Coordinates of N, CA and C in Angstrom, one line a residue:
M1 N 96.1 117.2 138.3 CA 97.1 116.8 137.6 C 97.3 116.6 136.4
T2 N 98.2 116.4 135.8 CA 98.8 116.4 134.4 C 98.3 114.9 133.9
K3 N 98.2 114.8 132.2 CA 98.1 113.5 132.1 C 99.9 112.4 131.9
S4 N 100.8 114.0 131.5 CA 102.4 113.2 132.0 C 102.5 112.7 134.1
Q5 N 101.3 113.7 134.1 CA 102.2 113.6 136.0 C 101.2 112.7 136.7
E6 N 100.0 112.3 135.8 CA 99.5 110.1 136.5 C 100.6 109.2 135.6
T7 N 101.2 109.1 135.2 CA 101.9 108.8 134.5 C 102.9 108.3 134.9
C8 N 103.8 109.5 135.8 CA 104.9 109.9 136.4 C 104.5 108.2 137.3
T9 N 103.4 108.8 138.3 CA 102.9 108.4 139.5 C 102.6 107.0 139.4
Q10 N 102.0 106.9 138.5 CA 102.1 105.6 138.0 C 103.0 104.6 138.6
F11 N 104.5 104.9 136.8 CA 105.4 103.9 137.6 C 105.8 104.1 137.8
I12 N 106.4 104.9 139.6 CA 106.6 105.4 139.9 C 106.4 104.4 141.5
S13 N 104.9 104.5 141.7 CA 104.8 103.7 142.2 C 104.3 102.0 141.9
N14 N 104.4 102.0 140.9 CA 104.7 99.8 141.0 C 105.2 99.1 141.4
K15 N 105.1 98.4 142.7 CA 106.5 97.5 143.2 C 106.5 96.4 142.6
D16 N 105.1 96.2 141.8 CA 105.8 94.9 141.6 C 106.8 95.1 140.1
K17 N 106.3 95.8 139.7 CA 107.9 96.0 138.9 C 108.7 96.3 139.2
I18 N 108.4 97.1 140.5 CA 110.1 97.9 141.2 C 111.1 96.7 141.6
E19 N 110.4 95.7 142.2 CA 110.5 94.4 142.7 C 111.6 93.5 142.1
Q20 N 110.7 93.4 140.9 CA 111.2 92.0 139.8 C 111.5 92.8 139.8
I21 N 112.6 94.1 139.1 CA 113.8 94.6 138.6 C 114.8 94.1 139.2
I22 N 114.6 94.5 140.8 CA 115.7 94.2 141.9 C 116.4 93.2 141.4
K23 N 115.5 92.1 141.8 CA 115.7 90.7 142.0 C 116.5 90.3 141.1
T24 N 116.0 90.9 139.3 CA 117.5 90.7 138.7 C 119.2 91.5 138.8
M25 N 118.7 92.8 139.6 CA 119.8 93.6 139.0 C 121.9 92.5 139.5
L26 N 122.2 93.4 139.4 CA 123.6 92.6 139.9 C 124.9 93.7 140.5
F27 N 125.6 92.8 140.9 CA 126.2 93.3 142.0 C 127.6 93.8 141.7
H28 N 129.1 94.0 141.7 CA 130.3 94.2 142.1 C 130.6 95.0 143.0
H29 N 131.0 94.3 144.0 CA 131.5 94.5 145.5 C 130.0 95.2 145.5
G30 N 129.2 94.4 146.3 CA 128.6 95.2 147.0 C 127.8 96.2 145.9
E31 N 128.5 97.3 144.3 CA 128.2 98.0 143.5 C 127.1 97.7 142.7
P32 N 125.9 98.2 142.9 CA 125.3 97.7 141.3 C 125.0 97.4 140.3
Y33 N 124.8 96.9 139.1 CA 124.8 97.9 137.6 C 124.4 96.9 137.3
A34 N 124.1 97.4 135.6 CA 123.1 97.0 134.8 C 124.2 96.2 134.1
T35 N 123.4 95.0 132.7 CA 123.7 94.7 131.7 C 123.9 95.5 131.1
S36 N 123.9 95.8 129.3 CA 123.4 97.1 128.6 C 121.9 95.3 127.8
N37 N 122.5 93.9 128.4 CA 121.1 93.4 127.4 C 120.4 93.4 128.8
Q38 N 120.5 93.6 129.6 CA 119.3 93.8 130.6 C 117.8 95.4 130.3
I39 N 118.9 96.2 129.6 CA 118.3 97.1 129.2 C 117.8 97.4 128.3
A40 N 118.1 96.3 127.1 CA 117.2 95.6 125.9 C 116.0 95.8 126.2
K41 N 116.3 94.4 127.2 CA 115.3 93.1 127.8 C 114.2 94.2 128.4
Y42 N 114.3 94.4 129.2 CA 113.6 96.0 129.7 C 112.7 97.0 129.3
F43 N 113.7 97.7 128.2 CA 113.5 98.3 126.7 C 112.4 98.2 126.0
D44 N 113.1 96.2 125.5 CA 111.9 96.1 124.3 C 112.6 96.4 123.1
I45 N 113.6 96.8 122.9 CA 115.2 97.2 122.0 C 115.5 96.2 121.9
R46 N 116.3 96.2 120.6 CA 117.4 95.0 120.3 C 118.8 95.4 120.6
H47 N 119.9 94.7 121.1 CA 120.5 94.8 121.5 C 121.5 95.8 121.2
D48 N 121.7 95.7 120.0 CA 122.8 95.7 118.5 C 122.1 97.2 118.1
D49 N 120.8 97.6 118.6 CA 121.0 99.3 118.2 C 120.9 99.8 119.8
L50 N 120.6 98.6 121.0 CA 121.6 100.1 121.9 C 122.5 100.3 122.3
L51 N 123.7 99.1 122.2 CA 125.6 98.9 121.7 C 125.6 99.9 120.9
R52 N 125.1 100.7 119.1 CA 125.5 101.8 118.5 C 125.0 102.9 119.7
K53 N 123.5 102.9 120.1 CA 123.4 104.2 120.9 C 124.6 104.4 122.3
I54 N 125.1 103.6 122.6 CA 125.8 103.4 123.9 C 126.7 104.3 123.0
R55 N 128.0 103.5 122.2 CA 128.9 103.8 121.5 C 129.1 105.3 121.2
L56 N 127.8 105.7 121.4 CA 127.6 107.1 119.4 C 127.8 108.2 120.8
F57 N 127.4 107.9 122.3 CA 127.0 108.9 123.0 C 128.6 109.7 122.9
H58 N 128.6 111.7 122.9 CA 130.2 111.6 123.1 C 130.7 111.4 124.1
S59 N 130.3 111.1 125.9 CA 130.9 111.3 126.5 C 131.5 110.1 126.6
F60 N 131.9 108.1 126.0 CA 131.5 107.0 125.5 C 132.9 107.0 126.3
D61 N 134.3 107.7 124.8 CA 135.4 107.7 125.3 C 135.6 108.4 127.1
E62 N 134.7 108.7 127.9 CA 135.2 109.5 129.2 C 134.5 108.3 129.6
L63 N 133.4 107.8 129.7 CA 132.4 106.9 130.9 C 133.8 105.7 130.9
I64 N 133.4 105.1 129.6 CA 135.3 104.3 129.5 C 135.8 104.7 130.0
S65 N 136.8 105.3 130.6 CA 137.9 105.5 130.5 C 137.7 105.6 132.6
L66 N 136.2 106.0 132.9 CA 136.1 106.9 134.1 C 135.1 105.2 135.3
R67 N 136.1 103.9 133.8 CA 134.8 102.9 134.2 C 133.6 102.9 134.9
K68 N 133.2 104.3 134.4 CA 131.7 103.7 133.9 C 130.8 103.6 133.6
I69 N 131.4 102.5 132.1 CA 131.0 101.7 131.5 C 132.7 100.6 131.2
S70 N 131.6 99.5 130.5 CA 133.0 98.7 131.4 C 132.4 97.3 129.1
E71 N 133.7 97.3 129.0 CA 133.2 96.6 127.1 C 133.2 95.1 128.1
R72 N 132.4 94.1 127.1 CA 132.9 92.7 128.1 C 132.1 91.6 126.9
N73 N 133.2 90.5 126.9 CA 131.8 89.8 125.8 C 131.5 88.3 126.7
R74 N 130.4 87.6 125.8 CA 130.0 86.5 126.4 C 130.2 85.2 125.1
I75 N 130.4 84.2 124.8 CA 130.4 82.9 124.4 C 129.1 82.5 124.4
V76 N 128.7 82.3 123.3 CA 126.9 81.9 123.8 C 127.8 81.2 122.5
R77 N 127.5 78.7 122.6 CA 126.9 78.4 121.5 C 129.1 78.6 120.3
G78 N 129.7 78.8 121.2 CA 131.6 79.2 120.5 C 131.4 80.5 119.4
K79 N 130.0 81.1 119.8 CA 130.4 82.0 119.9 C 130.4 83.8 120.3
E80 N 131.2 84.8 119.9 CA 131.8 85.7 120.8 C 130.1 86.9 120.9
Y81 N 130.6 87.4 121.5 CA 129.3 88.4 121.7 C 128.9 89.7 122.3
P82 N 128.9 90.8 122.3 CA 129.4 92.0 123.0 C 129.3 92.4 124.0
Y83 N 128.7 93.6 125.1 CA 128.3 94.2 125.5 C 128.4 95.4 126.2
F84 N 126.9 96.1 126.9 CA 128.3 96.3 128.0 C 127.5 96.3 129.0
E85 N 129.1 96.9 130.9 CA 128.1 96.3 131.5 C 128.5 98.6 132.4
L86 N 127.2 98.8 132.2 CA 127.6 100.2 133.6 C 126.7 100.7 135.0
D87 N 127.6 101.7 135.2 CA 127.0 102.1 136.9 C 125.9 102.5 137.1
A88 N 125.9 103.1 138.1 CA 124.7 103.7 138.7 C 124.4 104.4 137.6
D89 N 125.9 106.0 137.3 CA 125.6 106.6 136.7 C 125.2 106.5 135.2
A90 N 125.7 105.0 135.6 CA 125.2 105.3 133.4 C 124.7 104.4 132.2
F91 N 124.0 103.7 133.7 CA 122.8 103.5 133.8 C 121.7 104.2 133.3
S92 N 121.9 105.5 134.4 CA 120.8 106.1 134.9 C 120.7 107.2 133.2
F93 N 122.2 107.3 133.2 CA 122.0 108.4 131.6 C 121.6 108.0 130.3
T94 N 122.0 106.4 130.3 CA 121.9 105.9 128.9 C 120.2 105.8 129.4
C95 N 119.5 105.6 129.8 CA 117.6 105.4 130.0 C 117.4 106.4 129.6
L96 N 117.7 107.5 130.4 CA 117.6 109.5 129.5 C 117.2 109.0 128.1
S97 N 118.3 108.0 127.2 CA 118.6 108.3 125.9 C 117.8 107.9 125.3
I98 N 116.7 106.5 125.7 CA 115.8 106.0 124.5 C 114.4 106.8 125.3
T99 N 114.4 106.3 123.9 CA 113.3 106.6 124.6 C 111.9 106.6 123.6
G100 N 110.1 106.5 123.4 CA 109.8 105.8 122.4 C 108.7 105.2 123.8
K101 N 106.9 104.4 123.3 CA 106.4 104.5 124.5 C 106.6 103.5 125.2
K102 N 107.2 102.6 124.3 CA 107.6 101.0 125.1 C 107.9 101.5 126.5
A103 N 109.6 102.1 125.5 CA 110.8 102.7 126.9 C 110.2 103.0 128.4
E104 N 109.2 104.0 128.5 CA 108.4 105.3 128.8 C 107.8 104.3 129.8
S105 N 107.3 102.7 129.8 CA 106.9 102.2 130.7 C 106.7 101.6 131.6
F106 N 108.3 101.6 130.9 CA 109.6 101.1 132.5 C 111.1 101.9 133.2
K107 N 110.9 102.9 132.2 CA 111.4 104.1 132.7 C 111.5 104.3 134.1
W108 N 110.9 104.9 134.3 CA 110.3 105.1 135.8 C 110.5 103.7 136.6
A109 N 109.8 102.5 136.6 CA 110.5 101.5 137.5 C 111.7 101.3 138.1
F110 N 112.9 101.6 136.6 CA 114.1 100.6 135.8 C 115.0 102.1 136.9
I111 N 114.4 103.1 137.3 CA 115.8 104.2 138.1 C 115.0 104.4 138.8
Q112 N 114.3 104.0 139.9 CA 113.8 103.5 140.3 C 114.2 102.3 141.7
A113 N 114.3 101.9 140.7 CA 114.8 100.5 141.4 C 115.6 100.1 141.2
F114 N 117.2 101.3 140.7 CA 118.5 101.1 141.1 C 118.8 101.5 141.7
K115 N 117.6 102.8 142.5 CA 117.9 103.7 143.7 C 117.8 103.3 144.5
Q116 N 117.0 101.7 144.1 CA 116.1 101.7 145.7 C 118.1 100.6 146.3
A117 N 118.3 100.1 144.9 CA 119.6 99.2 144.9 C 120.7 99.8 146.0
T118 N 121.0 100.8 145.3 CA 122.3 101.8 145.6 C 121.9 102.4 147.1
S119 N 120.8 102.4 147.6 CA 120.9 102.9 148.8 C 120.9 102.2 150.0
N120 N 120.6 100.3 149.1 CA 120.9 98.7 150.2 C 121.6 99.3 150.8
A121 N 122.4 98.6 149.3 CA 124.0 99.0 149.3 C 124.7 99.3 150.6
I122 N 124.1 100.6 150.2 CA 124.5 101.5 151.4 C 124.5 101.7 152.8
S123 N 123.5 101.3 152.6 CA 122.9 101.2 154.3 C 123.6 99.8 154.7
A124 N 124.3 98.7 154.0 CA 124.9 97.7 154.3 C 126.4 98.1 155.2
R125 N 126.6 99.0 154.5 CA 127.9 99.4 154.1 C 127.6 99.8 155.8
V126 N 127.1 100.5 156.1 CA 126.9 101.8 156.8 C 126.0 100.6 158.5
A127 N 125.7 99.7 158.4 CA 125.6 98.9 159.0 C 127.1 97.9 159.8
I128 N 128.1 97.3 158.6 CA 128.8 96.5 158.4 C 129.7 97.8 159.9
E129 N 130.2 98.8 159.1 CA 130.8 99.1 160.4 C 130.8 99.6 161.1
T130 N 129.5 99.3 161.7 CA 128.6 100.3 163.2 C 129.3 98.6 163.4
N131 N 128.6 98.0 163.1 CA 128.6 96.4 164.2 C 129.7 96.3 163.7
K132 N 131.5 96.5 163.3 CA 132.5 96.3 163.3 C 132.8 96.9 165.3
A133 N 131.7 97.6 165.6 CA 132.8 99.1 166.6 C 131.9 98.1 167.8
N134 N 131.0 97.0 167.3 CA 130.2 96.6 168.7 C 130.8 94.7 169.5
T135 N 131.6 94.5 170.9 CA 132.3 93.5 170.5 C 131.3 91.9 171.0
D136 N 129.6 92.2 171.5 CA 128.5 91.8 171.1 C 128.4 91.0 169.7
W137 N 128.3 91.9 168.8 CA 128.6 91.6 168.1 C 129.4 90.7 167.2
I138 N 131.0 91.2 167.6 CA 132.1 90.1 167.1 C 131.9 89.5 168.1
A139 N 131.3 89.3 169.2 CA 131.2 87.8 169.4 C 130.6 86.3 168.8
A140 N 129.2 87.2 168.8 CA 128.6 86.0 168.0 C 128.6 86.4 166.5
R141 N 129.6 87.3 166.0 CA 130.0 86.5 165.1 C 130.7 85.5 164.8
E142 N 131.7 85.7 166.1 CA 133.0 85.3 165.4 C 132.2 82.7 165.5
Q143 N 131.6 83.5 167.2 CA 131.0 82.1 167.1 C 129.6 81.1 166.9
G144 N 129.5 82.6 165.1 CA 129.0 81.7 164.0 C 129.5 81.4 162.7
K145 N 131.1 81.6 162.5 CA 131.0 81.2 161.6 C 131.3 80.0 161.9
S146 N 131.7 79.2 162.8 CA 131.7 78.2 163.1 C 130.8 76.8 162.9
T147 N 129.5 77.5 163.5 CA 128.5 76.5 163.1 C 128.5 76.7 161.5
R148 N 128.2 78.3 160.8 CA 128.4 78.2 159.5 C 128.7 76.9 158.4
K149 N 129.5 76.8 159.4 CA 131.0 76.2 158.4 C 130.7 74.5 159.2
L150 N 129.5 74.2 160.2 CA 129.6 72.9 160.7 C 127.8 72.5 159.0
L151 N 127.0 73.6 159.3 CA 126.2 73.4 158.6 C 126.0 72.9 157.5
Q152 N 127.6 74.2 156.4 CA 127.6 73.7 155.3 C 128.0 71.9 154.7
N153 N 129.2 71.4 155.9 CA 129.6 70.3 156.1 C 127.9 69.2 156.0
K154 N 127.0 69.5 156.9 CA 126.3 68.7 156.9 C 125.1 69.1 155.5
I155 N 125.1 70.4 154.8 CA 124.6 70.1 153.6 C 124.8 69.3 152.7
K156 N 126.9 69.0 152.7 CA 127.0 68.7 151.5 C 126.7 67.1 152.0
E157 N 127.2 66.5 152.5 CA 126.8 65.4 153.7 C 125.1 64.7 152.6
F158 N 124.4 66.1 153.4 CA 122.9 66.3 152.5 C 122.7 66.0 150.8
C159 N 123.7 66.8 151.2 CA 123.3 66.3 149.1 C 123.8 64.7 148.3
L160 N 125.0 64.5 149.5 CA 125.3 63.0 149.3 C 123.6 62.3 149.1
Y161 N 122.9 62.5 150.9 CA 122.5 61.3 150.7 C 121.5 61.8 149.9
A162 N 120.5 63.1 149.2 CA 120.0 63.6 148.9 C 120.0 62.4 146.7
E163 N 120.9 62.5 146.3 CA 122.1 61.8 145.5 C 121.1 60.4 144.9
K164 N 121.7 59.8 146.9 CA 121.3 58.3 146.2 C 120.0 57.8 146.2
Q165 N 119.0 59.2 147.0 CA 117.8 58.7 147.1 C 117.1 58.8 146.3
R166 N 117.9 59.5 145.0 CA 117.0 60.5 144.2 C 117.5 60.0 142.7
G167 N 118.4 58.7 142.9 CA 119.7 58.1 142.1 C 120.2 59.0 140.8
R168 N 120.7 60.1 141.3 CA 121.5 60.1 140.3 C 122.3 61.5 141.1
S169 N 123.0 61.6 139.3 CA 123.8 63.6 140.7 C 123.8 64.0 140.0
Y170 N 123.7 65.0 141.3 CA 122.5 67.1 140.9 C 124.5 67.7 140.5
S171 N 123.5 68.5 138.8 CA 125.1 69.0 138.6 C 126.0 69.4 139.2
S172 N 125.4 70.4 140.2 CA 125.4 71.0 141.3 C 124.1 71.1 142.2
C173 N 125.3 71.1 144.0 CA 124.2 71.1 144.8 C 122.9 71.9 144.6
P174 N 121.8 72.1 144.7 CA 120.7 72.6 145.1 C 120.6 73.2 146.7
Y175 N 120.8 72.2 147.3 CA 120.8 72.6 149.0 C 121.3 73.8 149.9
Y176 N 122.7 73.8 149.5 CA 123.1 75.3 150.1 C 122.4 76.4 150.0
K177 N 121.9 76.9 149.0 CA 121.5 77.8 148.4 C 120.3 78.3 148.8
L178 N 118.5 76.3 149.6 CA 118.4 76.4 149.6 C 117.2 76.5 150.6
I179 N 118.7 75.1 151.7 CA 118.4 75.6 153.0 C 119.2 77.1 153.7
T180 N 119.9 78.0 152.8 CA 119.5 79.3 153.2 C 118.9 80.4 153.6
N181 N 118.7 79.7 152.5 CA 116.9 80.6 152.4 C 116.4 80.9 153.2
A182 N 115.6 79.2 153.6 CA 114.9 79.3 154.3 C 115.1 79.5 155.7
I183 N 116.4 79.3 156.1 CA 115.8 80.1 157.6 C 115.9 80.8 157.5
Y184 N 116.3 82.3 156.3 CA 116.7 83.5 156.4 C 114.4 83.8 156.8
S185 N 114.1 83.1 156.1 CA 112.7 82.8 155.5 C 112.0 83.0 156.5
C186 N 111.8 81.6 157.2 CA 110.8 81.7 158.6 C 112.0 82.7 159.8
L187 N 113.0 83.3 159.7 CA 113.3 84.2 161.0 C 112.9 85.3 160.3
G188 N 112.2 85.4 159.1 CA 111.9 86.7 158.6 C 113.8 88.1 158.8
I189 N 114.2 87.4 157.8 CA 115.8 88.2 158.0 C 115.2 89.3 156.5
D190 N 116.0 89.5 156.0 CA 115.5 90.4 154.9 C 117.1 90.1 154.2
I191 N 117.2 89.3 153.3 CA 118.5 88.8 152.9 C 118.4 89.3 151.1
S192 N 117.8 90.4 150.8 CA 118.1 91.5 149.4 C 119.7 92.7 149.2
K193 N 119.5 92.6 150.5 CA 120.7 93.9 150.2 C 122.0 92.8 150.1
K194 N 122.3 92.8 149.0 CA 123.7 92.0 148.4 C 124.7 92.8 148.5
G195 N 125.7 92.0 148.1 CA 126.7 92.2 148.6 C 127.2 92.3 150.1
A196 N 126.5 92.1 151.0 CA 126.5 91.5 152.5 C 126.3 89.8 152.8
T197 N 126.3 90.0 154.2 CA 125.5 89.3 154.6 C 124.5 89.0 155.9
P198 N 123.6 88.7 156.2 CA 122.4 88.9 157.1 C 123.4 89.2 159.0
R199 N 124.7 88.3 158.9 CA 125.7 88.1 159.4 C 126.3 89.1 160.0
D200 N 126.1 89.7 158.4 CA 127.1 91.5 158.7 C 126.8 92.5 158.8
I201 N 124.9 92.6 157.8 CA 124.8 93.9 158.6 C 123.1 94.0 159.9
Y202 N 123.1 92.9 160.1 CA 122.2 93.5 161.7 C 122.9 93.0 163.3
S203 N 121.9 93.3 163.9 CA 122.8 93.0 165.4 C 122.8 91.7 165.7
G204 N 123.4 92.0 167.2 CA 123.6 90.8 167.7 C 123.0 89.7 168.4
N205 N 121.9 89.6 169.0 CA 120.8 89.4 168.7 C 120.6 87.9 167.1
I206 N 120.3 88.5 167.0 CA 119.2 88.4 165.4 C 120.7 86.5 164.9
V207 N 121.9 87.7 164.6 CA 122.9 86.6 164.7 C 123.4 85.6 165.5
E208 N 122.5 85.9 166.5 CA 122.4 84.4 167.7 C 121.6 84.0 166.2
A209 N 120.2 84.6 166.4 CA 119.4 83.9 166.3 C 119.4 82.7 165.3
I210 N 120.6 83.6 164.1 CA 120.6 82.6 162.9 C 121.7 81.4 162.8
E211 N 122.7 81.4 164.2 CA 123.2 80.3 164.7 C 122.5 79.4 165.4
H212 N 121.6 80.6 166.3 CA 120.7 79.2 167.0 C 119.9 78.3 165.9
A213 N 119.4 78.6 164.7 CA 118.6 77.8 163.2 C 119.1 77.4 162.9
E214 N 120.1 77.5 162.5 CA 121.5 76.7 161.8 C 121.3 75.0 162.8
L215 N 121.5 75.0 164.1 CA 122.2 74.4 165.1 C 120.8 73.9 164.6
K216 N 119.8 74.0 164.3 CA 118.5 73.4 164.8 C 118.4 72.4 163.3
V217 N 118.4 73.2 162.2 CA 118.4 72.5 160.6 C 119.7 71.7 161.0
I218 N 121.3 71.7 161.4 CA 121.8 70.6 161.5 C 121.1 69.7 162.1
E219 N 120.5 69.7 163.2 CA 119.5 67.9 163.9 C 118.7 67.9 162.6
L220 N 118.3 68.5 162.6 CA 117.0 68.1 161.4 C 117.7 67.5 160.5
L221 N 118.3 67.5 159.6 CA 119.2 67.3 158.8 C 120.2 65.3 159.4
D222 N 120.6 65.3 160.4 CA 121.0 64.6 160.6 C 119.5 63.0 160.6
D223 N 118.7 64.4 161.9 CA 117.5 63.1 162.3 C 117.2 62.2 160.7
I224 N 116.6 63.3 159.5 CA 115.9 63.0 158.1 C 117.3 61.8 157.5
M225 N 118.6 61.7 157.7 CA 119.2 60.0 157.3 C 119.5 59.1 157.5
V226 N 119.3 59.6 159.1 CA 119.9 58.4 160.3 C 118.3 57.6 160.1
S227 N 117.2 58.9 159.5 CA 115.8 58.0 159.9 C 115.0 57.3 158.5
K228 N 116.6 57.8 157.3 CA 115.8 57.6 155.8 C 115.0 58.3 155.5
G229 N 114.4 59.7 156.3 CA 113.7 59.8 155.7 C 114.0 60.5 154.5
T230 N 112.8 61.6 153.2 CA 112.6 62.0 152.1 C 113.4 63.6 152.3
R231 N 114.2 63.3 151.3 CA 114.9 65.0 150.7 C 113.6 65.7 150.2
K232 N 112.2 65.3 149.8 CA 111.4 66.8 149.4 C 111.3 67.0 150.6
G233 N 110.7 68.6 150.4 CA 110.1 69.6 150.7 C 111.1 69.5 151.9
I234 N 112.1 69.6 152.1 CA 112.6 70.0 153.1 C 112.3 71.7 153.6
Q235 N 112.2 72.5 153.0 CA 111.6 73.9 152.8 C 110.7 73.4 153.9
H236 N 110.0 72.8 154.4 CA 108.6 72.8 154.9 C 108.7 72.0 155.9
Q237 N 109.8 71.7 155.9 CA 110.3 70.5 157.2 C 111.6 71.0 158.5
I238 N 112.1 72.2 157.5 CA 112.4 73.6 158.4 C 111.6 74.2 158.5
A239 N 110.9 75.0 158.4 CA 109.8 75.9 159.1 C 109.1 75.1 160.3
R240 N 108.7 73.7 160.0 CA 108.6 73.2 160.8 C 109.3 73.3 162.4
K241 N 111.0 73.0 161.7 CA 111.6 72.8 163.6 C 111.9 74.8 163.5
L242 N 112.3 75.7 163.1 CA 111.8 76.7 163.7 C 111.1 77.5 163.8
K243 N 110.6 76.7 164.1 CA 108.5 77.2 164.4 C 108.9 78.4 165.2
Y244 N 109.4 77.7 165.8 CA 109.7 78.7 167.5 C 110.4 79.5 168.1
V245 N 111.2 80.3 167.4 CA 112.9 80.5 167.2 C 112.8 82.3 167.0
D246 N 113.1 83.1 168.4 CA 112.9 84.5 168.4 C 113.8 85.0 168.0
V247 N 113.9 86.0 167.4 CA 114.4 86.9 166.2 C 114.3 88.6 167.0
A248 N 114.1 88.4 168.6 CA 113.3 89.6 168.7 C 114.7 89.8 169.5

């Protein structure tokens, strides 16, 4: 194996780096995209230089017209800064245009992460369409909607309880995401497929398990508030409550 092949193999198989990149991946309507800011950060180049490079692509106008690249602006401390959003094709094309030792150390991992995110998005869409034809899944999904609404209301109530215990308000309630992630983690459910909820992409028995777990968490939140228990360590309390929930 040549030195070049060893380098490629090293970066393609770097799972930690790929997983790190996927965690920061952005999505529009379930489709992955990247910003020029992200690319500049990962490849350790100046963002202004990257914007200039992209604008100098001979195919820049065509990429814009096809909406593979979109021009955006963000405001920081009252000042406007331009950036680009790139779909999978434009992202890959841009990555291939970046050279240098530092760039090469990220290029393979970044491309593999984007491919995996795209594959996840496609798999989620296929699963959703398949589930829509399954009557058991439809019934479980409809029942789950009302349970999820009950849980959301209970989390809102718990958030107010936590604010009183904390002695000050939250800028935004952290418990919606924290409790939801704790439930899915306890059930061993993969929530990395962005653009779709687990209820959309998993089979009827897992949808039923989610509902069962959510009902148990509603009970737990009620118990904590009635007994004036602590808001802290809610993930561990959920883990104990859901210890014997079966998703098989």
